CSV table of N, CA and C in Angstrom, one decimal:
chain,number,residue,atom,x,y,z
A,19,UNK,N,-13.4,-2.1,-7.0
A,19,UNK,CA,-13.5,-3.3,-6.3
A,19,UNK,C,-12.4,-3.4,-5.2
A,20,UNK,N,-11.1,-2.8,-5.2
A,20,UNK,CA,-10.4,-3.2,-4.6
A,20,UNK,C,-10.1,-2.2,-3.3
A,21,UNK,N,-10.9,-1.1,-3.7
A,21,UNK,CA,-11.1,-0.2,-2.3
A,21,UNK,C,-12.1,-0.9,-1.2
A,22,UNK,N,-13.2,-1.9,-2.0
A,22,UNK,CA,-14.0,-2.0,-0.8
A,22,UNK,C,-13.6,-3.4,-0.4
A,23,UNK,N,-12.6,-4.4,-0.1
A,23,UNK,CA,-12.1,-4.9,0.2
A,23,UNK,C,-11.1,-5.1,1.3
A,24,UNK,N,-11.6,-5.9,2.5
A,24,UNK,CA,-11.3,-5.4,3.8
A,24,UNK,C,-9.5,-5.4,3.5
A,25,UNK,N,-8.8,-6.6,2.6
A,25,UNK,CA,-7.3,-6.6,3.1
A,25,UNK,C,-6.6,-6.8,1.9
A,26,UNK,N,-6.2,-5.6,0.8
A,26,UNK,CA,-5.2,-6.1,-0.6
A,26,UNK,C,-4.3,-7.0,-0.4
A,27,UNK,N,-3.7,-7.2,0.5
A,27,UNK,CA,-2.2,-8.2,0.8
A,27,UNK,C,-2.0,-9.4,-0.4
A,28,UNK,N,-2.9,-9.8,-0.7
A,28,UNK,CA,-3.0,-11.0,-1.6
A,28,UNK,C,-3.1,-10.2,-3.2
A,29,UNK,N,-3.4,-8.8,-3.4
A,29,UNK,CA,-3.1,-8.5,-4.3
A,29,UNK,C,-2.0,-8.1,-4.9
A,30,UNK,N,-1.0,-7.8,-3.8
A,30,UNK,CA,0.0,-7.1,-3.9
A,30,UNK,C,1.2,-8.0,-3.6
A,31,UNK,N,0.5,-9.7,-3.3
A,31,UNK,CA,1.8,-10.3,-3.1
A,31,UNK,C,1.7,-11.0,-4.4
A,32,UNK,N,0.3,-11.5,-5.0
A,32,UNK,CA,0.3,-11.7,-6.5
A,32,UNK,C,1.2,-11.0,-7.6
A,33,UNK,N,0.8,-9.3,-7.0
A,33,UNK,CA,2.0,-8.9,-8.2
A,33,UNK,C,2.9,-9.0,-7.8
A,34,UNK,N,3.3,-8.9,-7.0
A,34,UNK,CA,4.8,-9.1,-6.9
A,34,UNK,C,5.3,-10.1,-7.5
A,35,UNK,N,4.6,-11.4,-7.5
A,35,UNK,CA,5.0,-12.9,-7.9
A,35,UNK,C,4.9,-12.8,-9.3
A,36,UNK,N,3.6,-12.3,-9.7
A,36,UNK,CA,3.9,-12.2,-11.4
A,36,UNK,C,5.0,-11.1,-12.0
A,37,UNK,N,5.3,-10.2,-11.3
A,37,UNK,CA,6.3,-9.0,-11.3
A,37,UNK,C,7.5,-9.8,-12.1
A,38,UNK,N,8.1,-10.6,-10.2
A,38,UNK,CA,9.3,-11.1,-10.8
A,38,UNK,C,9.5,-12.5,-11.1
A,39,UNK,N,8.9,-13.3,-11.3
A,39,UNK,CA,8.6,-14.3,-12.3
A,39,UNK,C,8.7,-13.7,-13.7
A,40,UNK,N,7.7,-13.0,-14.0
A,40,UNK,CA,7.8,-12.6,-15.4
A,40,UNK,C,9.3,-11.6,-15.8
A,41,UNK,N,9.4,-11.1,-15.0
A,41,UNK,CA,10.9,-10.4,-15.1
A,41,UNK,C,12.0,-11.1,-15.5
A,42,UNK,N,12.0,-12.4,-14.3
A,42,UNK,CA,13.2,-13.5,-14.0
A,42,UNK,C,13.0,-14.1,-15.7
A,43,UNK,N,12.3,-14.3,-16.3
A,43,UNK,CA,12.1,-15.9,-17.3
A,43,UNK,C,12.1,-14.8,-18.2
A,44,UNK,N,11.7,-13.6,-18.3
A,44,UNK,CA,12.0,-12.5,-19.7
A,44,UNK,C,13.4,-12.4,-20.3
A,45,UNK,N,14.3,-12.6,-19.1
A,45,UNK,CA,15.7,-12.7,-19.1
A,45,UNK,C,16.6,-13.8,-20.1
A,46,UNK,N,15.6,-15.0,-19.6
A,46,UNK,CA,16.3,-16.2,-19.8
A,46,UNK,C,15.5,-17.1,-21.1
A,47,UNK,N,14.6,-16.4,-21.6
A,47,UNK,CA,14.4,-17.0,-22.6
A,47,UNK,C,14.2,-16.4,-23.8
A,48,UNK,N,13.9,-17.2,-24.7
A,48,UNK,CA,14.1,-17.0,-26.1
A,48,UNK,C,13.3,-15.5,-26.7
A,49,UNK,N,13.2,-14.5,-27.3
A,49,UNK,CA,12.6,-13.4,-27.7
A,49,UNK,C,10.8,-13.4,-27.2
A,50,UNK,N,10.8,-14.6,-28.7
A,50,UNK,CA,9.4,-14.8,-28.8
A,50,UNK,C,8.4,-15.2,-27.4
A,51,UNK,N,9.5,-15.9,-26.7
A,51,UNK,CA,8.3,-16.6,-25.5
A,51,UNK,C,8.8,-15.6,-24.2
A,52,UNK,N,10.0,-14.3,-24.3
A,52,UNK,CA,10.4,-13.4,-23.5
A,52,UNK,C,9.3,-12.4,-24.0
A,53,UNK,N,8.7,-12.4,-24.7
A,53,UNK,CA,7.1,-11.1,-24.6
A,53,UNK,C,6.0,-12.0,-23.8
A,54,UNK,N,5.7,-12.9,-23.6
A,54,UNK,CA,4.9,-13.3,-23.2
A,54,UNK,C,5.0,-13.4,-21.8
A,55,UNK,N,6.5,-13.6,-21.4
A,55,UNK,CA,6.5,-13.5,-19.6
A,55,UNK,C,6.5,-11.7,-19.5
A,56,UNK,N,7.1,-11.0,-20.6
A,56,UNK,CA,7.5,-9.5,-20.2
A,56,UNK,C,5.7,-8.9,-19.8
A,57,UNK,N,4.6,-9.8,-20.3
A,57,UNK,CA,2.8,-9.3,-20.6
A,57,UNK,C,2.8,-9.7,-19.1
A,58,UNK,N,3.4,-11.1,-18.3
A,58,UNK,CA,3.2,-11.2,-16.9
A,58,UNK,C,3.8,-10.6,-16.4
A,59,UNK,N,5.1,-10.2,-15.9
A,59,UNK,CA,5.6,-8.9,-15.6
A,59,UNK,C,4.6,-7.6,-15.6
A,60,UNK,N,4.7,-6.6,-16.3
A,60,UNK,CA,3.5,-5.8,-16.6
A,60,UNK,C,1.8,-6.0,-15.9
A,61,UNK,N,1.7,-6.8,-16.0
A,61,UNK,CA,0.0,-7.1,-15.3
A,61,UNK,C,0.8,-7.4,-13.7
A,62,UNK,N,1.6,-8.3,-13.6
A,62,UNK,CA,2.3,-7.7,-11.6
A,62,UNK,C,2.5,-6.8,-11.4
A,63,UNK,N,3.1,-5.5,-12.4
A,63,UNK,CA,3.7,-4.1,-12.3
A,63,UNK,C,1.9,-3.6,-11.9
A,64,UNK,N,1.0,-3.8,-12.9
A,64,UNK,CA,-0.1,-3.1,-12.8
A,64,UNK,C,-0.8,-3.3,-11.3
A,65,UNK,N,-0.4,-4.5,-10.6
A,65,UNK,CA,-1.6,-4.8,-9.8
A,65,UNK,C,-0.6,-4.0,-7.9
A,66,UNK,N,0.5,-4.0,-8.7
A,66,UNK,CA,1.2,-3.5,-7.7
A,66,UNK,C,1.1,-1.8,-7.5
A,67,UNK,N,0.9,-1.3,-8.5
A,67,UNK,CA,0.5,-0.2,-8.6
A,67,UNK,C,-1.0,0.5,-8.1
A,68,UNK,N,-1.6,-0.3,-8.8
A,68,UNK,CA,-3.2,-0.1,-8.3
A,68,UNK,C,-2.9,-0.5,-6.5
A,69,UNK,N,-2.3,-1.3,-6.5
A,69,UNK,CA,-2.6,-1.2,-4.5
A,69,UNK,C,-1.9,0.0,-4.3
A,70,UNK,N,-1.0,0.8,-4.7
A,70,UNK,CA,0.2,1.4,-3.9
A,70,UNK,C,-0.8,3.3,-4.1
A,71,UNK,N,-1.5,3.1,-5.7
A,71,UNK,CA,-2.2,4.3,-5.8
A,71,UNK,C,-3.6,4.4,-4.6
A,72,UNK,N,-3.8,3.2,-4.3
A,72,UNK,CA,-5.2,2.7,-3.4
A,72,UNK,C,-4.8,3.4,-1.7
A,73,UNK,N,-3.4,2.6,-1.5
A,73,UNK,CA,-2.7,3.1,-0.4
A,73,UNK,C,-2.5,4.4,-0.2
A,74,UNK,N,-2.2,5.3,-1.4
A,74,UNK,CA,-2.1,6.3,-0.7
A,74,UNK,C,-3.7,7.4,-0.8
A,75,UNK,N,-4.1,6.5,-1.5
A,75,UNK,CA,-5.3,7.6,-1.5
A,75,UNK,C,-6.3,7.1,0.2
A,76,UNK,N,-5.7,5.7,0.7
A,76,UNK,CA,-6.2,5.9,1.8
A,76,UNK,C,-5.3,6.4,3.7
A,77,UNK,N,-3.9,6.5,2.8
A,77,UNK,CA,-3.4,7.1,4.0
A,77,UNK,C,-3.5,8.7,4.3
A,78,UNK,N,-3.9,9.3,3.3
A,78,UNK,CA,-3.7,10.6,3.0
A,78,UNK,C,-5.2,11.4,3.3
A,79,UNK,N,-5.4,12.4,3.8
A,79,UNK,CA,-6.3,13.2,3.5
A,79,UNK,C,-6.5,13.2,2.3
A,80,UNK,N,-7.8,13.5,2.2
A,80,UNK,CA,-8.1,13.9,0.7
A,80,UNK,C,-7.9,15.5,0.0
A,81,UNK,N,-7.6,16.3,1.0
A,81,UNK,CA,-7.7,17.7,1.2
A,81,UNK,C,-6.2,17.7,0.5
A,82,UNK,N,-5.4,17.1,0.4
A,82,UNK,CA,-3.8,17.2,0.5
A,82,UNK,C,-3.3,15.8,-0.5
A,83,UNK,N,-4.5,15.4,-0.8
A,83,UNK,CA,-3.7,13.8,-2.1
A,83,UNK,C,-2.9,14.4,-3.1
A,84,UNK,N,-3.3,15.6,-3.5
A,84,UNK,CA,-2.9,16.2,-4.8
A,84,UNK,C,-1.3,16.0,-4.5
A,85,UNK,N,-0.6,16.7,-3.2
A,85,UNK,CA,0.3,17.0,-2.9
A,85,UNK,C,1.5,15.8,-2.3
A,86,UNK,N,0.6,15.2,-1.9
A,86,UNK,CA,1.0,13.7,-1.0
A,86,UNK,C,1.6,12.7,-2.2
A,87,UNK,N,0.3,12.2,-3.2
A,87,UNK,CA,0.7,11.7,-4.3
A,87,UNK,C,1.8,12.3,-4.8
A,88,UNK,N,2.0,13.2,-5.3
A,88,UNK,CA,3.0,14.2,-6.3
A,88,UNK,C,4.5,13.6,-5.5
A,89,UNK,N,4.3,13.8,-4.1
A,89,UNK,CA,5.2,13.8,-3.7
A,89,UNK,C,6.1,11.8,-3.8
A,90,UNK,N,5.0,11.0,-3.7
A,90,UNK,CA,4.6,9.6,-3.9
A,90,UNK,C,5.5,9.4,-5.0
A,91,UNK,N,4.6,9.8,-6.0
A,91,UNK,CA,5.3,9.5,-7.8
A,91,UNK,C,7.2,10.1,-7.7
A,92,UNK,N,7.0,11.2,-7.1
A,92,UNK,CA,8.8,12.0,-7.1
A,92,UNK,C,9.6,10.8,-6.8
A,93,UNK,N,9.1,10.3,-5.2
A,93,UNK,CA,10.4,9.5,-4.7
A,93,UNK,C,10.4,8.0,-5.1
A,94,UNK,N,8.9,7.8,-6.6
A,94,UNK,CA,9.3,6.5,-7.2
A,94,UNK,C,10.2,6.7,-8.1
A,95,UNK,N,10.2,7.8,-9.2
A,95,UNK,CA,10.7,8.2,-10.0
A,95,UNK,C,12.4,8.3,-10.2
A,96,UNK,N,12.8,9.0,-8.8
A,96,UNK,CA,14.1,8.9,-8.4
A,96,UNK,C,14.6,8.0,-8.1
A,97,UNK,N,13.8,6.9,-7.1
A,97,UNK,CA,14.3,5.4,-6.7
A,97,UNK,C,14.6,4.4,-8.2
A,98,UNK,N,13.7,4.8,-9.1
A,98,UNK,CA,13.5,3.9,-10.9
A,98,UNK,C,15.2,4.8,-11.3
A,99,UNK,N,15.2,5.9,-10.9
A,99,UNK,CA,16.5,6.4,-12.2
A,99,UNK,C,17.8,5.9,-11.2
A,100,UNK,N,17.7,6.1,-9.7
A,100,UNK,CA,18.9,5.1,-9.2
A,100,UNK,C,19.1,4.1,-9.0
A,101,UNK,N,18.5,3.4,-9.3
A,101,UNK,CA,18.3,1.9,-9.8
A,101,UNK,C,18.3,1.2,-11.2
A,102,UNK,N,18.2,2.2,-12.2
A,102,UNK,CA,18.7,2.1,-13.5
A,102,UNK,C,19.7,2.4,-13.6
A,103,UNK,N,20.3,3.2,-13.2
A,103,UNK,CA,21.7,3.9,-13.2
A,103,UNK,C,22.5,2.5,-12.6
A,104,UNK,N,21.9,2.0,-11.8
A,104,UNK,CA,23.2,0.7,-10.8
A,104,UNK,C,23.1,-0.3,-11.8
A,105,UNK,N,21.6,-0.9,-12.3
A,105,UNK,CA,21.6,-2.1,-12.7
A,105,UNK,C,22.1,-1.5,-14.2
A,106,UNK,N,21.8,-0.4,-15.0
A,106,UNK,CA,22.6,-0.2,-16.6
A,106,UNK,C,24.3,-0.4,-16.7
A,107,UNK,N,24.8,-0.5,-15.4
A,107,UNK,CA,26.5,-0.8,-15.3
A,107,UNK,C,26.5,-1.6,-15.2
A,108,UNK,N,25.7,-2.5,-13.9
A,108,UNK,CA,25.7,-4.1,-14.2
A,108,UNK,C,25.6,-4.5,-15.2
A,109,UNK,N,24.5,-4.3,-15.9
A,109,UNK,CA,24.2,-4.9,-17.2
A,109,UNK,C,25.8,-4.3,-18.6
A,110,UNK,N,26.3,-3.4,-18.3
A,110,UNK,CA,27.5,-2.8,-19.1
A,110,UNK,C,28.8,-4.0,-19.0
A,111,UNK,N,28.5,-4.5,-17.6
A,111,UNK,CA,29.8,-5.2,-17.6
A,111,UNK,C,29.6,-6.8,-17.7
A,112,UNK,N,28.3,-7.3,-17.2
A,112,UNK,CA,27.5,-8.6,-16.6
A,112,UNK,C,27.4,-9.2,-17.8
A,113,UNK,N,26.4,-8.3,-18.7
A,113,UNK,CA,25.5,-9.0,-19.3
A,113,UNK,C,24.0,-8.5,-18.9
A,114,UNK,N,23.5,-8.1,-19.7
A,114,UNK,CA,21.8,-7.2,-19.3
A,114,UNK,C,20.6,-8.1,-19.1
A,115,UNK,N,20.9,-9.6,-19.3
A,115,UNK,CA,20.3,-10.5,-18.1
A,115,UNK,C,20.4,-10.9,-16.7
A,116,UNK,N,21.9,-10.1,-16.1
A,116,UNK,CA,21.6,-10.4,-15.2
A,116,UNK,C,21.3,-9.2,-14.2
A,117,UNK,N,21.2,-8.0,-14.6
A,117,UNK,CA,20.7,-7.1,-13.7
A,117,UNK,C,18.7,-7.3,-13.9
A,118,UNK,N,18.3,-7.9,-15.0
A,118,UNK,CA,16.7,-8.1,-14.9
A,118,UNK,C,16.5,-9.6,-14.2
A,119,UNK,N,17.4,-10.4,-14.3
A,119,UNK,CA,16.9,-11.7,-13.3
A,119,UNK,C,16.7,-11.1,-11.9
A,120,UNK,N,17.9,-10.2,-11.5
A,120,UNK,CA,18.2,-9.8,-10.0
A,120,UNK,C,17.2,-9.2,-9.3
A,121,UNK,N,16.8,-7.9,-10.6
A,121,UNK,CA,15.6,-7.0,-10.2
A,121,UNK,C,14.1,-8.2,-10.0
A,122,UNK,N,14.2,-9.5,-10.8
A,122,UNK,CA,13.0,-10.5,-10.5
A,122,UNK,C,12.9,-10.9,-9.1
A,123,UNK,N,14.2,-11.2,-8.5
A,123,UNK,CA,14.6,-11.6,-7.3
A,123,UNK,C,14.2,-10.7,-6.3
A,124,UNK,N,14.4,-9.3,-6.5
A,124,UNK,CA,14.2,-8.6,-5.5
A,124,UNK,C,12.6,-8.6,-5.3
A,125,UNK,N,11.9,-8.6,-6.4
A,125,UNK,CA,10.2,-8.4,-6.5
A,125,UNK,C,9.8,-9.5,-5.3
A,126,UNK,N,10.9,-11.0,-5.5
A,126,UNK,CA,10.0,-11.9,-4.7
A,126,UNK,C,10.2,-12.1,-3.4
A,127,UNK,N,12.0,-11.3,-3.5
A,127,UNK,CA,12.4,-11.3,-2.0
A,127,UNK,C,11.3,-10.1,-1.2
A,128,UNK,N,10.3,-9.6,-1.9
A,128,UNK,CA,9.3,-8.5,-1.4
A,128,UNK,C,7.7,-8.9,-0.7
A,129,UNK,N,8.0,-10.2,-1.1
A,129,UNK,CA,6.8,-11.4,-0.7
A,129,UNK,C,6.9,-11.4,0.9
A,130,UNK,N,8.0,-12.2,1.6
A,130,UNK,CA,8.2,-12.3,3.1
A,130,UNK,C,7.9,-10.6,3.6
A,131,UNK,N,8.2,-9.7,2.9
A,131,UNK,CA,7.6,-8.6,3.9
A,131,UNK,C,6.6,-7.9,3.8
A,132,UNK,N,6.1,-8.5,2.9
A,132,UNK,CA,4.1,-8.3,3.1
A,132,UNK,C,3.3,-9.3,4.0
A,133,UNK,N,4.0,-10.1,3.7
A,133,UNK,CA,3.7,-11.1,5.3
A,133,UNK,C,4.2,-10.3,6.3
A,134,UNK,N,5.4,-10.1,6.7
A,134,UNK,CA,5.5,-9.4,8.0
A,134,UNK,C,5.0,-8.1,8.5
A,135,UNK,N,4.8,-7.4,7.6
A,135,UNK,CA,3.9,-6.3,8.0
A,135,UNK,C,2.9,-6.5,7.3
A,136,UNK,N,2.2,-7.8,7.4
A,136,UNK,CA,0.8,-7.4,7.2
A,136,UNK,C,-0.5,-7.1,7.7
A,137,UNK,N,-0.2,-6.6,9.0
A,137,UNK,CA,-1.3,-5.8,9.8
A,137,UNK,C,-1.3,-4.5,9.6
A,138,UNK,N,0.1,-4.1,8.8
A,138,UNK,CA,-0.1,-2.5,8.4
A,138,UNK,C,-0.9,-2.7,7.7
A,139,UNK,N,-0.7,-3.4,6.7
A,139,UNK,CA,-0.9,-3.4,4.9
A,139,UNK,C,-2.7,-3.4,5.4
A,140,UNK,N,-3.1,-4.1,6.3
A,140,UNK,CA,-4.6,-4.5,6.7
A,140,UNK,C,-5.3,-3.0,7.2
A,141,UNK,N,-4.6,-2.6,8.1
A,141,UNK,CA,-4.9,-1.5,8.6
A,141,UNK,C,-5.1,0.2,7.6
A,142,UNK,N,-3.6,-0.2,6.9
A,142,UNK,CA,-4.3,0.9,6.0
A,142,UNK,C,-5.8,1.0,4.9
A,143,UNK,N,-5.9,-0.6,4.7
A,143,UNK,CA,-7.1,-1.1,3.9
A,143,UNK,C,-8.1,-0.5,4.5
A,144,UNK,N,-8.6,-0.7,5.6
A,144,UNK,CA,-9.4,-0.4,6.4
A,144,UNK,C,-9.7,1.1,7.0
A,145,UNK,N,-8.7,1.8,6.7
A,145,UNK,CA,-9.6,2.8,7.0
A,145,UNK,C,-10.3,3.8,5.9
C-alpha cells in the first residue's frame, strides 16, 4: 500500500511523532504505563522504517539493491552503536532517562525537516 502512494511524508512524520513521544513518556513514567508508550515508540520505529526500506528500494536500481541496501543497514548500524556509545555515558553519569527523553527530542526535532525537504521525500515516492 505504501509503494503505490503518490507522497509517504505523512507517514514518516507520523512516525517520527509516535517515535519520540513514545520514547520521551517511556522515560518519565511509571514501569507499567512505560510499556505502553515503549508499544508507541516501536510502531513509529516500524513506520519509519518501512518508508526508509521503501526509499531505498526506490532510489536504487534494482540490479544493485542487494548492495545499496547492505550498504543502507552498515551506515544505520554504525550511526545506532555511536550513538549508544554517547547516550550510554550520558545515561552513566545523568541518569538513563535523560539520554531516552533527548533521543525523543531528536525524533521530533526530525519533523521540521521532512517539511523542508519535502519535495525530495515526494520525488523519490514517485518514481
Amino acid at each position: 500500500k505504501l509503494s503505490k502512494k503518490k507522497n509517504f511524508n505523512n507517514i514518516l512524520m507520523t512516525g517520527l511523532f509516535f517515535s519520540g513521544i513514545g520514547h520521551m513518556l517511556m522515560a518519565i513514567t511509571p514501569l507499567t504505563i512505560s510499556f505502553l508508550f515503549r508499544i508507541l515508540h516501536e510502531i513509529g520505529d516500524a513506520m519509519i522504517m518501512v518508508v526508509m526500506m521503501v526509499g531505498v528500494a526506490k532510489l536504487f536500481k534494482k540490479e544493485n539493491i542487494g548492495g545499496e541496501s547492505a550498504l543502507f543497514g552498515l551506515t544505520t548500524i554504525i550511526s545506532v552503536f555511536i550513538f549508544s556509545m554517547i547516550f550510554g555515558s550520558l545515561g552513566e553519569h545523568y541518569g538513563y532517562h535523560i539520554p531516552i527523553f533527548v533521543s525523543g527530542i531528536t525524533s521530533l526535532l526530525a519533523i521540521p525537516l521532512v517539511f523542508k525537504f519535502s519535495t525530495t521525500f515526494s520525488n523519490i515516492s514517485k518514481n
